[in-house]
PDB file of C-alpha atoms in Angstrom:
ATOM      1  CA  MET A   1      88.906 102.524 100.789  1.00 73.00           C
ATOM      2  CA  ASN A   2      87.517 101.318  97.475  1.00 84.00           C
ATOM      3  CA  PRO A   3      89.978 102.194  94.642  1.00 85.00           C
ATOM      4  CA  ILE A   4      87.297 104.068  92.695  1.00 87.00           C
ATOM      5  CA  LYS A   5      86.308 106.105  95.727  1.00 89.00           C
ATOM      6  CA  ARG A   6      89.970 106.890  96.340  1.00 92.00           C
ATOM      7  CA  ILE A   7      90.334 108.098  92.752  1.00 92.00           C
ATOM      8  CA  ALA A   8      87.155 110.164  93.079  1.00 90.00           C
ATOM      9  CA  LYS A   9      88.421 111.877  96.235  1.00 91.00           C
ATOM     10  CA  THR A  10      92.062 112.409  95.252  1.00 93.00           C
ATOM     11  CA  VAL A  11      93.110 112.134  91.599  1.00 93.00           C
ATOM     12  CA  TYR A  12      89.857 112.985  89.804  1.00 94.00           C
ATOM     13  CA  PRO A  13      89.413 116.526  91.255  1.00 94.00           C
ATOM     14  CA  VAL A  14      92.943 117.353  90.080  1.00 93.00           C
ATOM     15  CA  VAL A  15      92.227 115.970  86.611  1.00 93.00           C
ATOM     16  CA  MET A  16      89.061 118.045  86.377  1.00 93.00           C
ATOM     17  CA  LYS A  17      91.022 121.211  87.099  1.00 93.00           C
ATOM     18  CA  LEU A  18      93.967 120.538  84.818  1.00 94.00           C
ATOM     19  CA  VAL A  19      92.646 118.526  81.870  1.00 94.00           C
ATOM     20  CA  PRO A  20      90.172 119.940  79.316  1.00 94.00           C
ATOM     21  CA  SER A  21      87.150 117.778  78.565  1.00 95.00           C
ATOM     22  CA  LYS A  22      87.967 115.906  75.370  1.00 95.00           C
ATOM     23  CA  HIS A  23      88.145 112.378  73.991  1.00 96.00           C
ATOM     24  CA  ARG A  24      91.755 111.265  73.748  1.00 96.00           C
ATOM     25  CA  ALA A  25      93.325 107.900  72.961  1.00 97.00           C
ATOM     26  CA  PRO A  26      95.616 106.976  75.869  1.00 96.00           C
ATOM     27  CA  LYS A  27      97.348 103.619  76.104  1.00 95.00           C
ATOM     28  CA  PHE A  28      95.885 100.961  78.384  1.00 94.00           C
ATOM     29  CA  SER A  29      96.079  97.186  78.701  1.00 92.00           C
ATOM     30  CA  GLY A  30      93.977  96.651  75.564  1.00 95.00           C
ATOM     31  CA  GLY A  31      95.995  98.947  73.316  1.00 97.00           C
ATOM     32  CA  ARG A  32      94.648 102.472  72.960  1.00 97.00           C
ATOM     33  CA  ILE A  33      91.135 103.642  73.737  1.00 98.00           C
ATOM     34  CA  TYR A  34      89.230 106.817  72.892  1.00 98.00           C
ATOM     35  CA  ILE A  35      87.921 108.103  76.188  1.00 96.00           C
ATOM     36  CA  ASP A  36      87.203 111.353  78.039  1.00 96.00           C
ATOM     37  CA  ILE A  37      88.853 110.885  81.417  1.00 95.00           C
ATOM     38  CA  THR A  38      87.038 113.957  82.781  1.00 95.00           C
ATOM     39  CA  GLU A  39      83.602 112.385  82.267  1.00 94.00           C
ATOM     40  CA  SER A  40      83.712 110.541  85.592  1.00 92.00           C
ATOM     41  CA  PRO A  41      86.090 108.821  88.030  1.00 92.00           C
ATOM     42  CA  MET A  42      85.166 105.510  86.368  1.00 91.00           C
ATOM     43  CA  MET A  43      86.525 106.701  83.010  1.00 94.00           C
ATOM     44  CA  LEU A  44      89.788 107.742  84.622  1.00 94.00           C
ATOM     45  CA  ALA A  45      89.929 104.394  86.432  1.00 93.00           C
ATOM     46  CA  ARG A  46      89.676 102.529  83.135  1.00 93.00           C
ATOM     47  CA  VAL A  47      92.819 104.179  81.816  1.00 92.00           C
ATOM     48  CA  ILE A  48      94.945 103.643  84.928  1.00 92.00           C
ATOM     49  CA  GLY A  49      93.897 100.010  85.379  1.00 92.00           C
ATOM     50  CA  LYS A  50      91.694 100.425  88.452  1.00 92.00           C
ATOM     51  CA  TYR A  51      88.283  99.730  86.903  1.00 92.00           C
ATOM     52  CA  GLU A  52      86.589  96.391  87.713  1.00 92.00           C
ATOM     53  CA  VAL A  53      89.950  94.824  88.467  1.00 93.00           C
ATOM     54  CA  GLU A  54      88.529  91.418  89.427  1.00 93.00           C
ATOM     55  CA  LYS A  55      86.577  91.158  86.166  1.00 94.00           C
ATOM     56  CA  HIS A  56      89.678  91.949  84.174  1.00 94.00           C
ATOM     57  CA  LYS A  57      91.609  89.313  86.124  1.00 95.00           C
ATOM     58  CA  ALA A  58      88.876  86.795  85.268  1.00 96.00           C
ATOM     59  CA  LEU A  59      89.098  87.806  81.610  1.00 97.00           C
ATOM     60  CA  ASN A  60      92.830  87.124  81.627  1.00 96.00           C
ATOM     61  CA  THR A  61      92.271  83.774  83.351  1.00 97.00           C
ATOM     62  CA  TYR A  62      89.406  82.308  81.347  1.00 97.00           C
ATOM     63  CA  LEU A  63      89.788  83.835  77.887  1.00 98.00           C
ATOM     64  CA  LYS A  64      92.500  82.290  75.739  1.00 97.00           C
ATOM     65  CA  SER A  65      94.049  82.790  72.326  1.00 98.00           C
ATOM     66  CA  GLY A  66      91.570  81.727  69.642  1.00 98.00           C
ATOM     67  CA  GLY A  67      88.595  82.089  71.996  1.00 98.00           C
ATOM     68  CA  THR A  68      85.263  83.876  71.645  1.00 98.00           C
ATOM     69  CA  PHE A  69      84.288  86.812  73.855  1.00 98.00           C
ATOM     70  CA  VAL A  70      80.778  88.307  73.864  1.00 98.00           C
ATOM     71  CA  ASP A  71      80.530  91.802  75.371  1.00 98.00           C
ATOM     72  CA  VAL A  72      76.986  92.955  76.121  1.00 98.00           C
ATOM     73  CA  GLY A  73      76.940  96.612  77.115  1.00 96.00           C
ATOM     74  CA  VAL A  74      80.265  97.773  75.689  1.00 96.00           C
ATOM     75  CA  ASN A  75      80.215 101.440  76.773  1.00 95.00           C
ATOM     76  CA  LYS A  76      83.611 102.774  75.580  1.00 95.00           C
ATOM     77  CA  GLY A  77      84.972  99.314  74.771  1.00 97.00           C
ATOM     78  CA  ASP A  78      87.666  98.621  77.354  1.00 96.00           C
ATOM     79  CA  PHE A  79      86.673  94.962  77.808  1.00 97.00           C
ATOM     80  CA  SER A  80      86.251  94.344  74.079  1.00 98.00           C
ATOM     81  CA  LEU A  81      89.603  95.892  73.215  1.00 98.00           C
ATOM     82  CA  ARG A  82      91.394  93.945  75.919  1.00 97.00           C
ATOM     83  CA  ALA A  83      89.685  90.722  74.804  1.00 98.00           C
ATOM     84  CA  ALA A  84      90.682  91.349  71.180  1.00 98.00           C
ATOM     85  CA  ARG A  85      94.318  91.457  72.219  1.00 98.00           C
ATOM     86  CA  ILE A  86      93.942  88.223  74.204  1.00 98.00           C
ATOM     87  CA  VAL A  87      92.142  86.109  71.586  1.00 98.00           C
ATOM     88  CA  GLY A  88      94.325  87.278  68.713  1.00 98.00           C
ATOM     89  CA  GLU A  89      93.657  86.879  65.020  1.00 96.00           C
ATOM     90  CA  ALA A  90      92.273  83.352  65.441  1.00 97.00           C
ATOM     91  CA  GLY A  91      89.653  84.482  67.966  1.00 98.00           C
ATOM     92  CA  ARG A  92      86.656  86.777  67.838  1.00 98.00           C
ATOM     93  CA  VAL A  93      84.967  89.461  69.898  1.00 98.00           C
ATOM     94  CA  MET A  94      81.246  90.122  69.475  1.00 98.00           C
ATOM     95  CA  ALA A  95      80.451  93.538  70.952  1.00 98.00           C
ATOM     96  CA  PHE A  96      76.931  94.859  71.559  1.00 98.00           C
ATOM     97  CA  GLU A  97      76.213  98.526  72.305  1.00 98.00           C
ATOM     98  CA  PRO A  98      72.997 100.412  71.439  1.00 97.00           C
ATOM     99  CA  ALA A  99      74.049 104.027  72.147  1.00 96.00           C
ATOM    100  CA  PRO A 100      75.194 105.771  68.928  1.00 96.00           C
ATOM    101  CA  ASP A 101      77.640 108.092  70.704  1.00 95.00           C
ATOM    102  CA  ASN A 102      79.396 105.185  72.400  1.00 96.00           C
ATOM    103  CA  CYS A 103      79.513 103.245  69.131  1.00 97.00           C
ATOM    104  CA  GLU A 104      81.209 106.155  67.376  1.00 97.00           C
ATOM    105  CA  TRP A 105      84.113 106.098  69.821  1.00 97.00           C
ATOM    106  CA  ILE A 106      84.284 102.295  69.911  1.00 97.00           C
ATOM    107  CA  ARG A 107      84.668 102.188  66.129  1.00 98.00           C
ATOM    108  CA  ARG A 108      87.469 104.731  66.315  1.00 98.00           C
ATOM    109  CA  SER A 109      89.243 102.693  68.974  1.00 98.00           C
ATOM    110  CA  ILE A 110      88.883  99.493  66.942  1.00 98.00           C
ATOM    111  CA  GLY A 111      90.363 101.221  63.896  1.00 98.00           C
ATOM    112  CA  LEU A 112      93.160 102.844  65.873  1.00 98.00           C
ATOM    113  CA  ASN A 113      94.292  99.430  67.136  1.00 98.00           C
ATOM    114  CA  ASP A 114      93.729  97.651  63.790  1.00 98.00           C
ATOM    115  CA  TYR A 115      91.647  94.988  65.526  1.00 98.00           C
ATOM    116  CA  ASP A 116      90.024  92.956  62.767  1.00 97.00           C
ATOM    117  CA  ASN A 117      88.654  90.404  65.237  1.00 98.00           C
ATOM    118  CA  ILE A 118      86.003  92.684  66.788  1.00 98.00           C
ATOM    119  CA  VAL A 119      82.523  92.907  65.285  1.00 98.00           C
ATOM    120  CA  LEU A 120      80.521  95.787  66.756  1.00 98.00           C
ATOM    121  CA  HIS A 121      76.750  95.347  66.703  1.00 98.00           C
ATOM    122  CA  GLU A 122      74.962  98.679  67.211  1.00 98.00           C
ATOM    123  CA  MET A 123      71.975  97.224  69.034  1.00 98.00           C
ATOM    124  CA  ALA A 124      70.773  96.088  72.446  1.00 97.00           C
ATOM    125  CA  LEU A 125      70.529  92.443  73.396  1.00 98.00           C
ATOM    126  CA  SER A 126      67.234  91.526  75.022  1.00 97.00           C
ATOM    127  CA  ASP A 127      64.596  88.778  75.141  1.00 97.00           C
ATOM    128  CA  ALA A 128      62.950  89.701  71.819  1.00 96.00           C
ATOM    129  CA  ASP A 129      63.961  90.607  68.276  1.00 98.00           C
ATOM    130  CA  GLY A 130      62.483  94.026  67.550  1.00 98.00           C
ATOM    131  CA  THR A 131      62.887  97.522  68.949  1.00 98.00           C
ATOM    132  CA  ALA A 132      62.863  99.119  72.388  1.00 96.00           C
ATOM    133  CA  THR A 133      63.309 102.475  74.089  1.00 95.00           C
ATOM    134  CA  LEU A 134      66.809 103.283  75.307  1.00 94.00           C
ATOM    135  CA  PHE A 135      66.823 105.846  78.106  1.00 93.00           C
ATOM    136  CA  ILE A 136      69.759 108.206  77.636  1.00 92.00           C
ATOM    137  CA  SER A 137      71.703 109.406  80.657  1.00 88.00           C
ATOM    138  CA  ASN A 138      74.089 112.325  81.094  1.00 84.00           C
ATOM    139  CA  THR A 139      76.795 109.725  81.701  1.00 84.00           C
ATOM    140  CA  SER A 140      77.648 107.292  78.888  1.00 87.00           C
ATOM    141  CA  GLY A 141      77.658 104.254  81.173  1.00 84.00           C
ATOM    142  CA  TRP A 142      74.110 104.770  82.467  1.00 81.00           C
ATOM    143  CA  HIS A 143      72.088 104.352  79.264  1.00 89.00           C
ATOM    144  CA  SER A 144      69.517 101.613  79.874  1.00 90.00           C
ATOM    145  CA  LEU A 145      66.456  99.789  78.546  1.00 90.00           C
ATOM    146  CA  ALA A 146      65.142  99.372  82.093  1.00 86.00           C
ATOM    147  CA  GLU A 147      61.904 101.303  82.584  1.00 84.00           C
ATOM    148  CA  GLU A 148      62.886 102.310  86.112  1.00 79.00           C
ATOM    149  CA  ARG A 149      65.740 104.379  84.640  1.00 76.00           C
ATOM    150  CA  LYS A 150      63.355 106.651  82.724  1.00 77.00           C
ATOM    151  CA  ALA A 151      62.953 109.200  85.521  1.00 70.00           C
ATOM    152  CA  ALA A 152      66.718 109.781  85.706  1.00 77.00           C
ATOM    153  CA  SER A 153      67.247 110.006  81.936  1.00 81.00           C
ATOM    154  CA  ARG A 154      67.712 113.132  79.814  1.00 85.00           C
ATOM    155  CA  GLY A 155      65.956 111.684  76.808  1.00 88.00           C
ATOM    156  CA  GLU A 156      65.169 108.512  74.912  1.00 93.00           C
ATOM    157  CA  ILE A 157      65.754 106.922  71.515  1.00 95.00           C
ATOM    158  CA  GLU A 158      64.438 103.835  69.775  1.00 97.00           C
ATOM    159  CA  VAL A 159      67.022 101.096  69.234  1.00 97.00           C
ATOM    160  CA  GLN A 160      67.105  97.672  67.641  1.00 98.00           C
ATOM    161  CA  THR A 161      66.953  94.681  69.962  1.00 98.00           C
ATOM    162  CA  ARG A 162      68.016  91.115  69.238  1.00 98.00           C
ATOM    163  CA  LYS A 163      68.280  87.923  71.224  1.00 98.00           C
ATOM    164  CA  LEU A 164      71.776  86.556  71.693  1.00 98.00           C
ATOM    165  CA  ASP A 165      70.424  83.180  70.568  1.00 98.00           C
ATOM    166  CA  THR A 166      69.336  84.747  67.261  1.00 98.00           C
ATOM    167  CA  ILE A 167      72.737  86.351  66.695  1.00 97.00           C
ATOM    168  CA  MET A 168      74.650  83.161  67.499  1.00 97.00           C
ATOM    169  CA  ALA A 169      72.424  81.094  65.191  1.00 96.00           C
ATOM    170  CA  GLU A 170      73.032  83.578  62.364  1.00 96.00           C
ATOM    171  CA  SER A 171      76.787  83.488  62.944  1.00 94.00           C
ATOM    172  CA  GLY A 172      76.874  79.727  62.446  1.00 94.00           C
ATOM    173  CA  ASP A 173      79.099  79.252  65.487  1.00 94.00           C
ATOM    174  CA  SER A 174      77.501  78.843  68.915  1.00 95.00           C
ATOM    175  CA  ARG A 175      80.757  78.792  70.878  1.00 96.00           C
ATOM    176  CA  ILE A 176      81.190  81.380  73.655  1.00 98.00           C
ATOM    177  CA  ASP A 177      84.114  81.198  76.070  1.00 98.00           C
ATOM    178  CA  VAL A 178      83.448  84.335  78.120  1.00 98.00           C
ATOM    179  CA  LEU A 179      80.200  86.306  78.251  1.00 98.00           C
ATOM    180  CA  LYS A 180      80.154  89.719  79.933  1.00 97.00           C
ATOM    181  CA  ILE A 181      76.812  91.441  80.629  1.00 97.00           C
ATOM    182  CA  ASP A 182      76.570  94.961  82.063  1.00 94.00           C
ATOM    183  CA  VAL A 183      73.418  96.708  80.872  1.00 93.00           C
ATOM    184  CA  GLU A 184      72.278  98.873  83.765  1.00 87.00           C
ATOM    185  CA  GLY A 185      69.320  96.946  85.123  1.00 86.00           C
ATOM    186  CA  ALA A 186      68.253  95.015  81.994  1.00 91.00           C
ATOM    187  CA  GLU A 187      70.447  91.959  82.596  1.00 93.00           C
ATOM    188  CA  MET A 188      67.578  89.477  83.047  1.00 93.00           C
ATOM    189  CA  SER A 189      66.182  90.336  79.614  1.00 95.00           C
ATOM    190  CA  VAL A 190      69.564  89.535  78.076  1.00 96.00           C
ATOM    191  CA  LEU A 191      69.701  86.191  79.898  1.00 96.00           C
ATOM    192  CA  ARG A 192      66.168  85.254  78.798  1.00 97.00           C
ATOM    193  CA  GLY A 193      67.237  85.824  75.204  1.00 98.00           C
ATOM    194  CA  ALA A 194      70.304  83.639  75.664  1.00 98.00           C
ATOM    195  CA  GLU A 195      68.823  80.346  76.872  1.00 97.00           C
ATOM    196  CA  ALA A 196      70.271  78.277  74.018  1.00 97.00           C
ATOM    197  CA  ALA A 197      73.676  79.921  74.334  1.00 97.00           C
ATOM    198  CA  LEU A 198      73.777  79.266  78.059  1.00 96.00           C
ATOM    199  CA  SER A 199      72.694  75.641  77.728  1.00 96.00           C
ATOM    200  CA  SER A 200      75.113  74.788  74.901  1.00 96.00           C
ATOM    201  CA  ASN A 201      78.232  76.348  76.415  1.00 97.00           C
ATOM    202  CA  HIS A 202      78.749  74.381  79.624  1.00 93.00           C
ATOM    203  CA  ASP A 203      82.293  75.671  80.162  1.00 95.00           C
ATOM    204  CA  MET A 204      81.440  79.302  79.506  1.00 97.00           C
ATOM    205  CA  THR A 205      82.454  81.942  82.056  1.00 97.00           C
ATOM    206  CA  CYS A 206      79.838  84.637  82.677  1.00 96.00           C
ATOM    207  CA  LEU A 207      80.831  88.052  84.047  1.00 96.00           C
ATOM    208  CA  LEU A 208      77.531  89.511  85.188  1.00 91.00           C
ATOM    209  CA  TYR A 209      76.882  92.818  86.903  1.00 80.00           C
ATOM    210  CA  THR A 210      73.421  93.490  88.303  1.00 66.00           C
ATOM    211  CA  SER A 211      72.755  97.047  89.401  1.00 58.00           C
ATOM    212  CA  PRO A 212      69.586  98.232  91.169  1.00 51.00           C
ATOM    213  CA  SER A 213      70.531 101.877  90.669  1.00 45.00           C
ATOM    214  CA  PRO A 214      72.705 103.931  88.292  1.00 44.00           C
ATOM    215  CA  ARG A 215      76.403 103.906  89.039  1.00 46.00           C
ATOM    216  CA  ASP A 216      78.980 106.624  88.602  1.00 42.00           C
ATOM    217  CA  GLU A 217      80.403 105.539  85.286  1.00 45.00           C
TER     218      GLU A 217
END
């Protein structure tokens, strides 16, 4: 059985009964992270090291001390926090998340761990510099720019959008060692806005999730 499904059927129901809904800061492989483990089985999985295990293995393999990690679709920040620990003070993490509620908790996690090498950009990456509608879900991992997610959303907000190529040009350093994209159906827009970054970083590792429908995050 899939580890997440196993958690959903066994551990998660117990957690829901015994643990009040609240953001806490448990320890995990990236330090400490503010998270509500009752939100979904995926949130619990993050804390106990069972969430996207293969991606995290790839992060450990391809990201090195002094490297650059770009996290597009940060959610609660588990990948960014783990990457910050890997790259160390000489490296950098560029984190992109458009949902204000997620950004609030990410900032708290960054501060709690004293990670000075993470820069959080409260915006969505896309194929144009401007604004777009972010469809807000009941679950923090389902927020999306994809129009097909509108019917399942509980509301919408306007957010800033930038191209990754624009951001990298402004930073003055085009190097990316590992690029992770998980934006609930809007991945192609991110890639279209990253043509220069993709063509100039021939050794870059890309961790890409494409999802045709909302997941239980």
